[in-house]
XYZ file of C-alpha atoms in Angstrom:
765
model
C -136.567 -42.191 -21.129
C -137.406 -38.562 -21.683
C -138.514 -38.427 -18.294
C -135.002 -39.277 -16.715
C -133.344 -37.047 -19.442
C -135.657 -34.045 -17.905
C -135.275 -35.023 -15.425
C -130.807 -35.220 -15.488
C -131.468 -32.134 -16.936
C -132.595 -29.728 -14.233
C -130.922 -31.988 -11.443
C -127.585 -30.277 -13.962
C -128.743 -26.735 -13.759
C -129.780 -26.278 -10.228
C -125.849 -27.765 -9.366
C -125.346 -25.327 -11.639
C -127.269 -22.531 -10.285
C -125.663 -23.686 -6.369
C -122.015 -23.418 -7.588
C -122.929 -20.279 -8.777
C -124.112 -18.615 -5.696
C -121.984 -21.578 -3.387
C -118.520 -21.937 -5.031
C -115.662 -19.765 -3.718
C -114.705 -17.147 -5.649
C -111.933 -14.753 -4.413
C -112.645 -11.617 -2.133
C -113.026 -9.632 -5.563
C -111.252 -5.823 -2.927
C -108.542 -9.084 -2.661
C -107.917 -9.559 -5.888
C -107.471 -6.328 -6.709
C -104.073 -5.077 -7.562
C -102.285 -2.612 -4.572
C -102.242 0.878 -5.648
C -99.483 2.982 -5.332
C -99.371 5.750 -3.062
C -100.403 8.849 -3.905
C -99.456 11.784 -2.686
C -102.029 14.986 -3.208
C -102.126 18.959 -2.633
C -104.508 20.540 -0.733
C -106.834 20.803 -3.456
C -106.953 17.043 -4.902
C -103.933 17.296 -7.415
C -101.645 14.696 -7.504
C -97.575 16.230 -6.556
C -96.814 12.217 -6.847
C -97.632 8.775 -7.495
C -95.340 5.719 -6.879
C -95.845 3.864 -10.452
C -94.483 0.193 -9.801
C -98.050 -1.201 -9.422
C -99.354 1.736 -11.770
C -101.403 4.651 -10.594
C -104.087 3.647 -8.988
C -106.338 6.451 -6.916
C -109.897 4.313 -5.854
C -112.838 6.012 -5.840
C -116.337 5.021 -4.762
C -119.323 5.714 -7.411
C -120.168 8.996 -5.381
C -116.877 10.372 -6.704
C -117.834 9.393 -10.310
C -119.500 12.225 -12.396
C -122.936 10.229 -13.595
C -121.676 11.444 -17.282
C -119.407 8.952 -16.982
C -120.535 6.160 -15.360
C -123.191 6.192 -18.039
C -120.651 6.918 -21.088
C -118.698 3.703 -19.318
C -121.411 1.807 -20.082
C -122.685 2.880 -23.687
C -118.862 2.305 -25.000
C -118.416 -1.725 -22.969
C -121.815 -3.116 -22.048
C -125.138 -0.736 -22.671
C -127.393 -4.081 -21.488
C -124.794 -3.895 -18.207
C -128.000 -3.444 -15.721
C -130.040 -6.166 -17.685
C -128.442 -9.304 -18.344
C -127.076 -11.214 -16.011
C -123.342 -11.399 -15.892
C -123.322 -12.674 -19.978
C -125.026 -10.662 -22.873
C -127.045 -13.698 -25.681
C -126.904 -10.590 -28.105
C -123.743 -9.617 -27.894
C -122.796 -14.004 -27.823
C -124.542 -14.521 -30.820
C -122.835 -11.515 -32.601
C -119.316 -12.479 -31.988
C -120.524 -16.444 -32.294
C -119.839 -14.994 -36.421
C -116.485 -13.197 -35.828
C -115.164 -16.072 -32.439
C -112.359 -16.671 -34.738
C -110.986 -13.072 -34.716
C -112.389 -11.378 -31.531
C -113.002 -14.622 -29.477
C -113.676 -11.575 -27.024
C -115.602 -9.339 -28.203
C -118.941 -10.296 -26.244
C -117.552 -9.546 -22.574
C -119.331 -7.492 -20.856
C -118.465 -5.331 -17.755
C -118.655 -9.066 -15.380
C -116.676 -10.659 -17.878
C -114.149 -8.417 -17.367
C -113.594 -7.968 -14.015
C -113.801 -11.739 -13.860
C -111.275 -10.929 -16.794
C -108.920 -9.027 -14.445
C -109.426 -10.501 -11.438
C -109.795 -14.036 -11.506
C -108.236 -14.909 -14.813
C -104.582 -12.939 -14.994
C -102.349 -15.155 -17.189
C -104.211 -17.596 -17.755
C -103.701 -20.131 -20.747
C -105.258 -22.639 -22.431
C -107.725 -22.626 -25.481
C -109.917 -19.659 -25.668
C -113.108 -21.335 -25.510
C -111.892 -23.293 -22.381
C -111.105 -19.216 -21.251
C -113.986 -17.428 -22.627
C -116.488 -20.190 -20.687
C -114.452 -20.024 -17.312
C -115.049 -16.158 -17.768
C -118.499 -16.662 -18.062
C -119.151 -18.449 -14.943
C -116.858 -16.263 -13.016
C -118.537 -13.399 -14.306
C -122.204 -15.245 -13.435
C -120.737 -15.704 -9.954
C -119.556 -11.996 -9.189
C -123.591 -10.686 -10.921
C -124.949 -13.231 -8.457
C -123.096 -12.280 -5.363
C -123.032 -8.579 -5.764
C -124.966 -5.242 -6.647
C -124.613 -4.008 -10.151
C -123.407 -1.004 -8.656
C -120.679 -2.815 -6.835
C -119.644 -4.378 -9.837
C -119.230 -1.407 -11.877
C -117.700 0.559 -8.032
C -114.984 -1.929 -8.773
C -114.452 -2.307 -12.853
C -114.112 1.819 -12.756
C -111.422 0.887 -9.993
C -109.388 -1.704 -11.913
C -109.634 -1.276 -15.785
C -106.876 0.006 -17.343
C -107.190 3.563 -19.239
C -103.613 3.875 -20.467
C -100.278 5.829 -19.816
C -99.801 4.017 -16.331
C -103.796 5.170 -14.572
C -105.452 1.677 -13.500
C -109.315 3.369 -12.218
C -111.198 6.428 -13.833
C -109.741 8.334 -10.905
C -106.008 7.911 -11.814
C -106.866 8.175 -15.983
C -109.454 11.944 -14.566
C -106.319 12.881 -13.348
C -103.733 11.343 -15.517
C -105.269 13.139 -18.968
C -107.013 15.997 -17.167
C -105.748 17.086 -14.001
C -109.288 16.725 -12.772
C -111.134 14.387 -10.368
C -113.664 12.172 -12.059
C -116.307 13.830 -10.041
C -115.249 16.595 -12.218
C -115.267 15.329 -15.511
C -117.703 16.171 -18.291
C -119.293 15.175 -21.318
C -116.342 15.626 -23.758
C -113.441 14.344 -21.249
C -116.050 11.027 -20.318
C -116.849 10.257 -23.835
C -112.780 10.553 -24.205
C -111.840 8.081 -21.342
C -114.628 5.792 -21.790
C -113.070 5.133 -25.536
C -109.677 4.148 -23.960
C -109.840 0.616 -22.706
C -111.089 -1.175 -25.683
C -107.316 -0.469 -26.880
C -105.473 2.260 -24.298
C -102.229 2.414 -26.872
C -104.217 3.241 -29.620
C -106.615 5.689 -29.109
C -104.388 7.991 -26.521
C -105.515 11.309 -27.864
C -101.851 13.277 -27.594
C -100.372 9.606 -29.500
C -103.132 9.427 -31.879
C -105.487 12.672 -31.870
C -107.648 11.093 -34.852
C -108.120 7.868 -33.925
C -109.104 9.342 -30.167
C -111.183 11.678 -31.444
C -112.434 9.291 -33.504
C -113.744 6.708 -31.159
C -114.762 9.679 -28.751
C -117.170 10.658 -31.430
C -118.834 6.478 -30.763
C -119.143 6.921 -27.135
C -120.938 9.832 -27.902
C -123.438 8.451 -30.340
C -124.187 5.391 -28.561
C -125.351 7.652 -25.049
C -127.066 9.440 -27.684
C -128.651 6.235 -28.689
C -129.405 5.054 -25.658
C -131.310 8.594 -24.769
C -128.106 9.443 -22.438
C -127.524 13.116 -24.096
C -129.312 14.844 -26.914
C -127.483 15.070 -30.725
C -127.102 19.181 -29.725
C -124.894 17.878 -26.558
C -123.269 14.991 -28.255
C -122.005 17.390 -31.073
C -121.014 20.223 -28.764
C -118.445 17.614 -26.140
C -117.315 16.514 -29.786
C -116.397 19.620 -31.271
C -114.842 21.319 -28.268
C -110.958 21.098 -27.987
C -109.467 19.385 -24.947
C -106.929 20.358 -22.653
C -105.218 17.607 -21.855
C -101.534 16.942 -19.818
C -98.364 16.211 -21.819
C -97.636 11.736 -21.945
C -94.965 12.525 -19.075
C -94.862 15.852 -16.843
C -91.991 16.606 -14.194
C -92.425 16.082 -10.451
C -94.410 18.817 -8.955
C -92.622 20.081 -5.696
C -90.893 17.010 -5.140
C -88.978 18.768 -2.606
C -92.427 19.130 -0.214
C -93.393 15.710 -1.348
C -89.642 14.663 0.062
C -90.439 17.033 2.925
C -94.338 15.488 3.813
C -92.989 11.770 3.790
C -90.048 12.765 5.697
C -92.964 14.666 8.472
C -94.976 11.136 7.728
C -92.630 8.655 9.252
C -91.295 10.473 11.750
C -95.129 11.109 13.228
C -96.706 7.908 12.214
C -93.448 5.632 11.813
C -96.262 2.230 11.351
C -97.448 4.133 8.622
C -93.603 4.527 6.234
C -93.130 2.827 3.113
C -96.993 1.344 2.688
C -98.089 0.875 -0.219
C -102.050 2.022 -0.877
C -101.788 5.259 0.729
C -104.246 8.431 -0.185
C -101.542 10.978 1.419
C -102.924 14.775 1.613
C -101.043 17.736 1.781
C -101.000 21.283 2.788
C -99.250 22.346 -0.852
C -101.368 25.078 -3.645
C -99.825 23.039 -6.552
C -101.156 26.571 -8.417
C -99.351 27.925 -6.123
C -96.622 26.061 -6.365
C -95.783 26.242 -10.034
C -96.246 30.543 -10.494
C -93.600 30.744 -7.248
C -91.415 28.126 -9.622
C -92.130 30.219 -12.544
C -91.079 33.217 -10.539
C -88.112 31.775 -9.138
C -86.950 30.435 -12.317
C -87.581 33.813 -14.283
C -85.684 35.417 -11.441
C -82.576 33.454 -11.782
C -82.470 33.549 -15.496
C -82.185 37.242 -15.121
C -78.791 37.380 -12.592
C -77.439 34.123 -14.288
C -74.381 36.759 -15.773
C -74.554 37.881 -11.859
C -73.736 33.405 -10.851
C -76.794 33.828 -8.903
C -77.778 30.170 -9.746
C -79.838 28.630 -7.144
C -83.605 30.081 -5.203
C -85.973 28.464 -2.388
C -89.713 29.585 -1.349
C -91.647 29.000 1.508
C -95.300 29.965 2.107
C -97.365 29.614 5.359
C -100.944 30.254 6.568
C -99.420 31.991 9.478
C -102.451 31.288 12.174
C -102.100 27.828 11.758
C -98.366 26.661 9.863
C -99.624 25.313 7.015
C -97.043 24.908 4.439
C -99.005 26.323 1.474
C -95.356 26.626 -1.269
C -91.855 24.495 -0.515
C -89.498 25.769 -3.850
C -86.609 23.285 -2.361
C -84.532 24.774 -5.384
C -85.028 25.831 -9.106
C -83.890 22.271 -10.733
C -84.887 18.978 -9.869
C -82.922 17.553 -11.889
C -79.604 18.899 -11.190
C -77.744 17.340 -8.659
C -76.447 20.995 -7.168
C -80.203 21.227 -6.948
C -81.703 17.826 -5.195
C -80.632 19.281 -1.779
C -83.130 20.893 -0.650
C -82.625 24.438 0.208
C -85.761 25.129 2.247
C -84.183 23.176 5.098
C -80.431 23.733 4.707
C -79.255 26.280 7.227
C -78.016 28.753 5.590
C -76.653 32.284 7.484
C -79.633 35.221 6.904
C -77.520 38.130 7.175
C -79.865 40.994 8.274
C -82.560 39.288 8.228
C -82.189 38.388 12.550
C -82.815 42.128 12.803
C -86.282 41.770 14.066
C -86.016 39.178 16.644
C -82.788 41.579 17.969
C -85.190 44.478 18.375
C -88.135 43.010 19.785
C -85.259 41.218 22.149
C -85.077 44.885 22.879
C -87.763 45.890 23.211
C -89.445 43.661 25.826
C -85.956 44.775 27.964
C -87.488 48.550 27.653
C -86.549 50.349 24.325
C -88.728 51.622 22.342
C -89.832 52.008 17.835
C -88.771 55.651 19.219
C -85.942 55.235 21.480
C -83.142 57.556 19.319
C -79.989 54.851 18.198
C -76.480 55.816 17.027
C -75.355 55.254 13.419
C -72.118 57.072 13.158
C -68.568 55.157 13.037
C -67.735 52.471 15.745
C -65.680 49.771 17.887
C -66.835 47.507 19.846
C -64.032 44.350 21.627
C -65.203 41.125 21.229
C -63.120 37.801 22.471
C -61.621 38.029 18.970
C -60.424 41.268 18.967
C -62.179 44.873 17.815
C -64.573 45.001 15.561
C -66.258 47.661 13.897
C -69.266 47.499 11.447
C -70.066 48.809 8.256
C -73.549 49.676 6.309
C -74.466 48.345 3.591
C -74.435 51.945 1.964
C -70.467 52.508 3.582
C -71.967 55.721 4.666
C -73.860 56.799 8.771
C -76.657 58.700 9.354
C -76.632 59.720 12.384
C -79.077 59.762 15.556
C -81.941 57.500 13.778
C -85.190 56.102 15.513
C -85.356 52.133 16.395
C -87.902 52.387 13.904
C -85.823 53.679 10.695
C -82.001 51.384 11.906
C -84.102 48.267 11.719
C -86.984 49.628 9.148
C -83.249 50.636 6.652
C -81.050 47.645 8.246
C -78.698 50.167 9.618
C -75.614 47.733 11.030
C -74.204 49.815 13.943
C -77.781 50.620 15.544
C -78.198 46.571 14.941
C -74.643 45.455 16.718
C -74.473 48.389 19.609
C -78.159 47.438 20.928
C -76.573 42.969 20.923
C -73.616 44.886 22.501
C -76.268 46.506 25.058
C -78.649 43.267 25.396
C -75.987 40.619 24.914
C -76.516 37.644 22.597
C -77.575 35.816 25.590
C -80.975 37.439 25.247
C -80.633 37.749 21.682
C -80.259 34.118 21.361
C -83.439 33.493 23.695
C -85.333 35.690 21.122
C -84.169 33.403 18.678
C -84.372 29.847 19.855
C -88.651 31.477 21.583
C -89.104 31.936 18.166
C -88.564 28.297 16.538
C -84.491 30.031 15.235
C -83.517 25.929 17.169
C -80.555 25.627 14.998
C -78.146 28.587 16.175
C -76.468 26.907 18.990
C -72.878 27.713 19.022
C -73.273 31.246 21.249
C -69.466 31.828 21.989
C -68.538 31.071 17.681
C -71.325 33.957 16.473
C -70.169 36.686 18.698
C -71.764 40.285 18.030
C -71.900 39.898 14.057
C -74.594 37.326 15.130
C -77.278 40.076 14.327
C -76.270 40.213 11.112
C -76.014 36.584 9.908
C -73.345 35.111 11.315
C -74.988 32.253 12.477
C -77.151 29.307 10.653
C -80.894 29.313 9.935
C -83.706 27.524 8.410
C -85.872 28.807 5.042
C -88.842 27.290 6.935
C -87.957 28.061 10.277
C -87.497 31.680 9.370
C -90.245 31.844 7.343
C -92.720 30.532 10.656
C -90.922 32.683 12.922
C -91.834 35.771 11.035
C -95.081 34.517 10.505
C -95.549 34.581 14.778
C -94.852 38.390 13.970
C -98.288 37.681 11.586
C -100.423 35.771 13.653
C -100.107 38.042 17.722
C -96.859 37.145 19.176
C -98.228 33.211 18.513
C -96.077 30.595 16.915
C -97.238 28.263 14.635
C -95.451 25.048 13.827
C -94.929 24.553 10.250
C -96.119 20.937 8.824
C -97.443 19.145 5.369
C -99.355 16.203 6.089
C -102.925 16.993 6.698
C -104.332 13.338 6.301
C -103.750 9.623 5.674
C -106.456 7.468 3.882
C -106.114 3.208 3.068
C -107.470 2.030 -0.605
C -110.354 1.828 1.194
C -110.932 5.192 1.938
C -110.368 4.456 5.659
C -108.357 7.155 7.753
C -105.375 6.039 8.733
C -103.893 9.520 10.182
C -105.567 12.659 10.575
C -103.786 15.930 12.015
C -105.042 17.503 14.795
C -104.362 21.083 14.990
C -101.724 22.223 17.952
C -102.172 25.044 19.203
C -99.750 27.667 18.067
C -97.042 28.672 21.233
C -97.178 32.416 22.879
C -93.463 33.359 21.524
C -94.065 36.855 22.646
C -96.933 39.614 23.670
C -99.362 40.762 21.088
C -98.735 44.787 21.395
C -94.678 44.109 20.266
C -95.464 41.571 17.465
C -97.964 44.339 16.245
C -95.514 47.388 16.605
C -92.594 45.444 15.044
C -94.781 44.691 11.919
C -95.807 48.107 11.969
C -91.924 49.524 11.777
C -91.024 46.684 9.606
C -94.217 47.661 6.740
C -93.380 50.997 7.294
C -92.275 52.382 3.564
C -90.981 55.465 4.493
C -88.382 54.706 7.006
C -87.300 52.302 4.571
C -86.281 55.412 3.032
C -82.767 55.852 4.464
C -81.887 52.513 3.432
C -83.390 51.416 0.366
C -84.431 54.418 -1.415
C -88.073 55.367 -2.839
C -89.675 52.774 -4.905
C -88.785 50.060 -3.303
C -89.765 46.632 -4.465
C -90.267 45.611 -1.431
C -93.022 48.557 -1.600
C -96.713 46.039 -2.015
C -100.377 47.608 -3.218
C -101.608 45.933 0.134
C -100.414 46.491 3.507
C -97.134 43.676 3.877
C -94.034 43.772 6.335
C -91.243 42.893 5.199
C -86.985 41.743 5.870
C -84.002 41.169 3.845
C -80.150 40.151 4.537
C -77.558 39.785 2.741
C -74.594 38.008 4.033
C -70.906 38.860 3.885
C -69.554 37.681 0.433
C -72.935 37.982 -1.085
C -72.833 33.942 -1.066
C -76.767 34.333 0.378
C -79.303 36.872 0.054
C -82.781 36.615 2.237
C -86.859 38.229 1.863
C -88.642 37.020 4.197
C -92.007 39.108 4.600
C -95.962 38.724 5.431
C -98.869 39.549 5.239
C -102.000 38.934 8.231
C -102.894 36.142 6.538
C -99.730 34.968 4.753
C -96.161 34.651 5.080
C -93.064 33.636 2.410
C -89.757 33.485 2.925
C -87.273 33.958 0.022
C -83.631 32.640 -0.250
C -81.426 33.035 -3.823
C -77.606 31.851 -3.084
C -75.190 28.411 -4.932
C -75.522 24.725 -3.430
C -72.452 25.417 -3.552
C -72.036 28.719 -1.401
C -70.354 30.092 -4.318
C -70.389 33.802 -3.740
C -72.683 35.973 -6.046
C -71.974 39.222 -7.871
C -73.254 42.113 -6.101
C -76.471 40.921 -5.321
C -78.157 41.616 -2.669
C -81.470 40.837 -0.932
C -83.815 43.587 -2.389
C -81.971 42.607 -5.861
C -82.100 38.811 -5.846
C -84.442 37.488 -2.498
C -86.716 40.447 -2.143
C -88.573 41.132 -6.654
C -89.715 36.702 -5.968
C -90.427 37.287 -2.589
C -92.574 40.488 -3.614
C -94.384 38.280 -6.998
C -94.882 35.361 -4.611
C -97.132 37.058 -1.642
C -98.720 38.849 -4.562
C -100.071 35.217 -5.564
C -100.484 34.015 -2.190
C -102.270 36.519 -0.401
C -104.733 37.298 -4.091
C -108.019 36.485 -2.334
C -106.986 37.136 1.172
C -108.638 41.070 2.083
C -105.340 42.265 2.197
C -106.464 44.705 4.901
C -103.172 45.802 7.772
C -103.393 44.062 11.191
C -105.788 45.364 14.025
C -103.590 47.254 16.897
C -104.227 44.894 19.741
C -105.500 46.167 22.851
C -102.399 47.183 25.114
C -100.892 49.459 22.666
C -101.079 53.466 22.286
C -99.733 56.398 19.830
C -98.003 59.764 20.724
C -96.832 62.540 18.783
C -92.568 62.277 19.772
C -89.873 64.050 17.969
C -87.672 62.419 15.496
C -85.012 61.214 16.066
C -85.466 61.861 19.964
C -88.436 59.543 20.865
C -89.253 61.767 23.310
C -92.344 64.235 23.727
C -91.654 67.630 21.168
C -90.299 70.409 22.141
C -91.312 74.045 20.781
C -88.107 73.650 18.150
C -89.241 70.057 16.919
C -89.247 70.236 13.088
C -89.797 66.148 12.960
C -93.129 65.711 15.631
C -94.355 61.762 14.577
C -96.895 59.875 15.540
C -95.459 56.263 16.848
C -96.755 53.347 18.639
C -95.722 52.260 22.081
C -96.517 50.033 24.555
C -99.173 50.674 26.698
C -97.058 52.483 29.663
C -94.121 53.143 28.203
C -94.884 56.544 25.709
C -92.320 59.640 26.502
C -93.146 62.026 29.265
C -90.121 64.389 29.016
C -89.391 66.821 26.313
C -87.014 66.795 23.929
C -83.761 69.657 24.001
C -82.232 68.070 20.857
C -84.127 70.895 18.590
C -82.833 74.929 19.938
C -82.694 77.395 18.206
C -80.105 80.477 17.253
C -80.529 83.747 18.633
C -81.139 84.676 14.862
C -83.411 82.264 14.742
C -81.745 79.408 13.015
C -82.384 75.814 13.970
C -79.922 73.753 16.063
C -79.102 69.596 17.004
C -77.534 68.998 20.194
C -76.213 65.108 19.585
C -75.050 62.733 22.099
C -71.296 63.938 21.828
C -70.453 60.426 19.376
C -73.155 61.615 16.667
C -71.605 65.608 16.272
C -68.809 64.904 14.287
C -71.799 62.963 11.729
C -73.743 65.724 11.863
C -71.054 68.395 11.396
C -70.185 65.917 8.268
C -74.039 66.188 7.485
C -73.943 69.890 7.505
C -75.967 70.593 10.590
C -75.832 73.385 12.987
C -74.565 72.091 16.251
C -76.313 74.596 19.533
C -73.339 75.950 20.993
C -72.098 74.318 24.703
C -72.957 77.107 26.877
C -76.512 76.076 25.736
C -76.634 72.279 25.412
C -77.450 71.630 28.445
C -78.063 72.976 32.474
C -77.419 71.879 35.741
C -80.003 69.388 35.850
C -79.498 68.054 33.026
C -75.969 66.859 33.758
C -77.103 63.242 34.645
C -79.813 62.152 32.345
C -82.292 58.559 32.445
C -82.985 57.059 29.248
C -84.271 54.071 30.166
C -87.123 53.859 31.428
C -88.752 56.789 30.597
C -91.282 57.932 33.147
C -93.821 56.658 34.928
C -93.663 53.740 32.228
C -95.779 51.145 33.178
C -94.555 47.471 32.045
C -96.790 44.891 32.091
C -95.395 40.463 32.334
C -96.358 38.277 30.507
C -97.339 35.090 31.888
C -95.855 32.625 28.745
C -92.387 34.289 28.883
C -89.985 32.457 32.306
C -88.049 35.830 32.331
C -88.455 39.349 31.868
C -85.986 41.965 32.299
C -85.277 45.564 32.128
C -82.833 47.477 30.344
C -82.135 51.026 32.241
C -79.718 53.023 30.744
C -77.760 56.716 32.090
C -76.193 59.561 30.488
C -73.399 60.893 32.542
C -71.097 63.617 31.940
C -67.514 62.652 30.916
C -66.223 64.346 33.736
C -67.262 62.101 36.566
C -65.303 59.975 38.290
C -67.632 57.136 39.270
C -71.462 56.666 38.107
C -74.225 54.479 39.889
C -77.386 53.396 38.819
C -80.140 51.867 41.044
C -83.156 49.827 42.031
C -84.904 51.052 44.958
C -82.201 52.272 46.844
C -79.821 49.332 45.881
C -76.819 49.569 43.672
C -77.660 47.571 40.031
C -74.315 46.068 38.096
C -73.968 48.043 34.861
C -71.660 49.248 32.207
C -69.285 52.098 32.546
C -68.507 55.025 31.352
C -70.924 58.563 30.297
C -73.412 55.770 28.659
C -74.514 53.155 31.094
C -76.058 50.002 30.592
C -78.260 48.040 33.482
C -79.913 44.601 33.306
C -82.610 44.314 35.930
C -85.515 41.311 36.399
C -89.045 42.568 36.935
C -91.085 42.048 39.731
C -94.692 43.324 39.820
C -95.198 46.760 41.590
C -94.173 50.750 41.514
C -89.805 50.731 41.724
C -87.381 53.886 41.514
C -84.674 54.827 39.505
C -82.167 56.372 40.775
C -78.470 57.387 38.826
C -75.370 58.897 40.442
C -72.627 60.897 38.924
C -69.889 61.628 41.248
C -68.034 64.422 40.052
C -64.672 66.201 41.545
C -64.384 67.554 44.569
C -66.532 65.109 45.590
C -69.816 66.458 44.551
C -72.217 64.948 43.339
C -74.551 64.644 40.167
C -78.585 62.247 40.087
C -81.733 62.193 37.905
C -84.171 59.516 39.203
C -87.843 58.086 37.203
C -89.979 55.663 38.378
C -91.960 52.891 37.003
C -94.489 50.349 37.152
C -94.901 47.158 36.642
C -98.023 44.702 36.461
C -98.527 40.983 36.543
C -101.711 40.573 33.474
């Protein structure tokens, strides 16, 4: 009888052991709830979580600080590494308090089994406890202690919607599980038993007592010293508030849209970890600066702002403030991607197009009262300061943002040439050339802040345009990479030489003085290039600028298009731009760009752009594309018989010169017979290079004729080209390799002719 009972017991135990090892048990990974999608910044800071299934961020044991693992074991299951799933000593203790706490003896394996397989289970506590123990045995038989610990640390609930230690580390401390210190780890390890009761924000005293309990158990187990535990217990922890506002909600929406466009199969899929380019710290600083400036402009009806910061060499979006108040209905529109009129912020692209056609940074431009004929009538632009400045080098006209020279330049090169440059630079929203007219250069079209910021980035990046992007990588809950961005090569949109010279003009604080005065907010403590813009009626103002390593664009206005009260780009957007460019440029060096091969400096006489004559009072050093340096000497300045300085401006600028108190040269001493006709562009001996990345390059030919001429003509290699009539004639000629001769001919009364000629060369790179 005894032998039969013993045999039956052995068979029962053998059957139980076989069942534990072989009975079906669900895959723990499949039993775990699918985590919601989480969007991270470039450093791992959570920007947004889909909390429908709680906040879950999977992490392997190698991504958890060892002290956090030890604290969890100390708090929940001190003999975890030695028991087979059931802690007999803990069970014995629990027998005495069974009625009051039937789950008090649960090991980590039992807790994991309960969470994975017994959610919502009903019935007597004894039956549930037996099932829990059996499932714990099965988990221990099938999986290593490390795997069980990994599953537990990803599944246990820590409060505040956080499932798993990685989510808890971010929700409570805005850090990663890898970077938890002893004090933080002990605090988190104490939460799973009663997350609501031990929340350190809701009940700091209870949380501190629970933390001390965990620290004492770590000391008892020999994992830390008493001194370390006391130091951790005495330290005040920096906690995130229980409810934190979303970080960069417009950027997150932009990133999700980008992912849906690139990988439609991932759109809306749960359980994704989306890694992005954003820097949450810089984002918060940009938001703070923008809100502060708007508060200062509150009485000016400036109600909203947008900020974009990029790495110009890659297109990585570092900052995107779509508006300054996500919860306000009127500010939920992403103004960083909404087309708005840019004002004068487009002028750098106008002058870049002109410089491709023969203009230089030294080309003299007239800033005098002017009227232009357009399809809708006459157009008479004014400068922002309502003043005129006579003759100004292109450098000064751009840096000081004079309107009249810009409109005149657009009139000369043509709207199509300007739009071709703008489209090359990625400003794809400028499509209605018939509607824009000459006001296009003053902001008559609409552009997106993201596009305009990236376009300025081409100036910073040697003429190469990098497309802005937000998403770098997407992983699933198991860490499998589902998408990883391949860095696209930037597209060459203008030559490195022109990009450098335009940037040098935009960075010239001295050239800005006529338009903005000394000590402008645009002047930064390091090298930077910047352009502002203000639209008619003060509905939009802009500041876009860059260093060699960062480009920042700012828009200020109102989402409903209501006007501000006399707020210009310098007043509204520029202070924000300056603060943000300083923040994003920290640690990037701040050195000026290196001049590329293919540019050279020459001394010219301002404002003529020609070599200084003997009476020139203002010689300056100017950058030129190699081969476009002037060869002729200026005759703008002269002297009277008594030695007084005189000027000889073009006829249209003579009234301005008189009003400015300048002494005009007498007609008898202005020009000789040989100067009756002058070729103003190209300069004698110029050399132009064909850029292989540009499909069509043209040269602007420019000549001045005596006003009494009955007819005028411009010829290239003996062949007439179509030119505008009048004393100042222009023509456009497509560049072809080789040596070329330009001739200007004036047919004078009585049958005589006056001529001038020059030569230039076009080379293939």
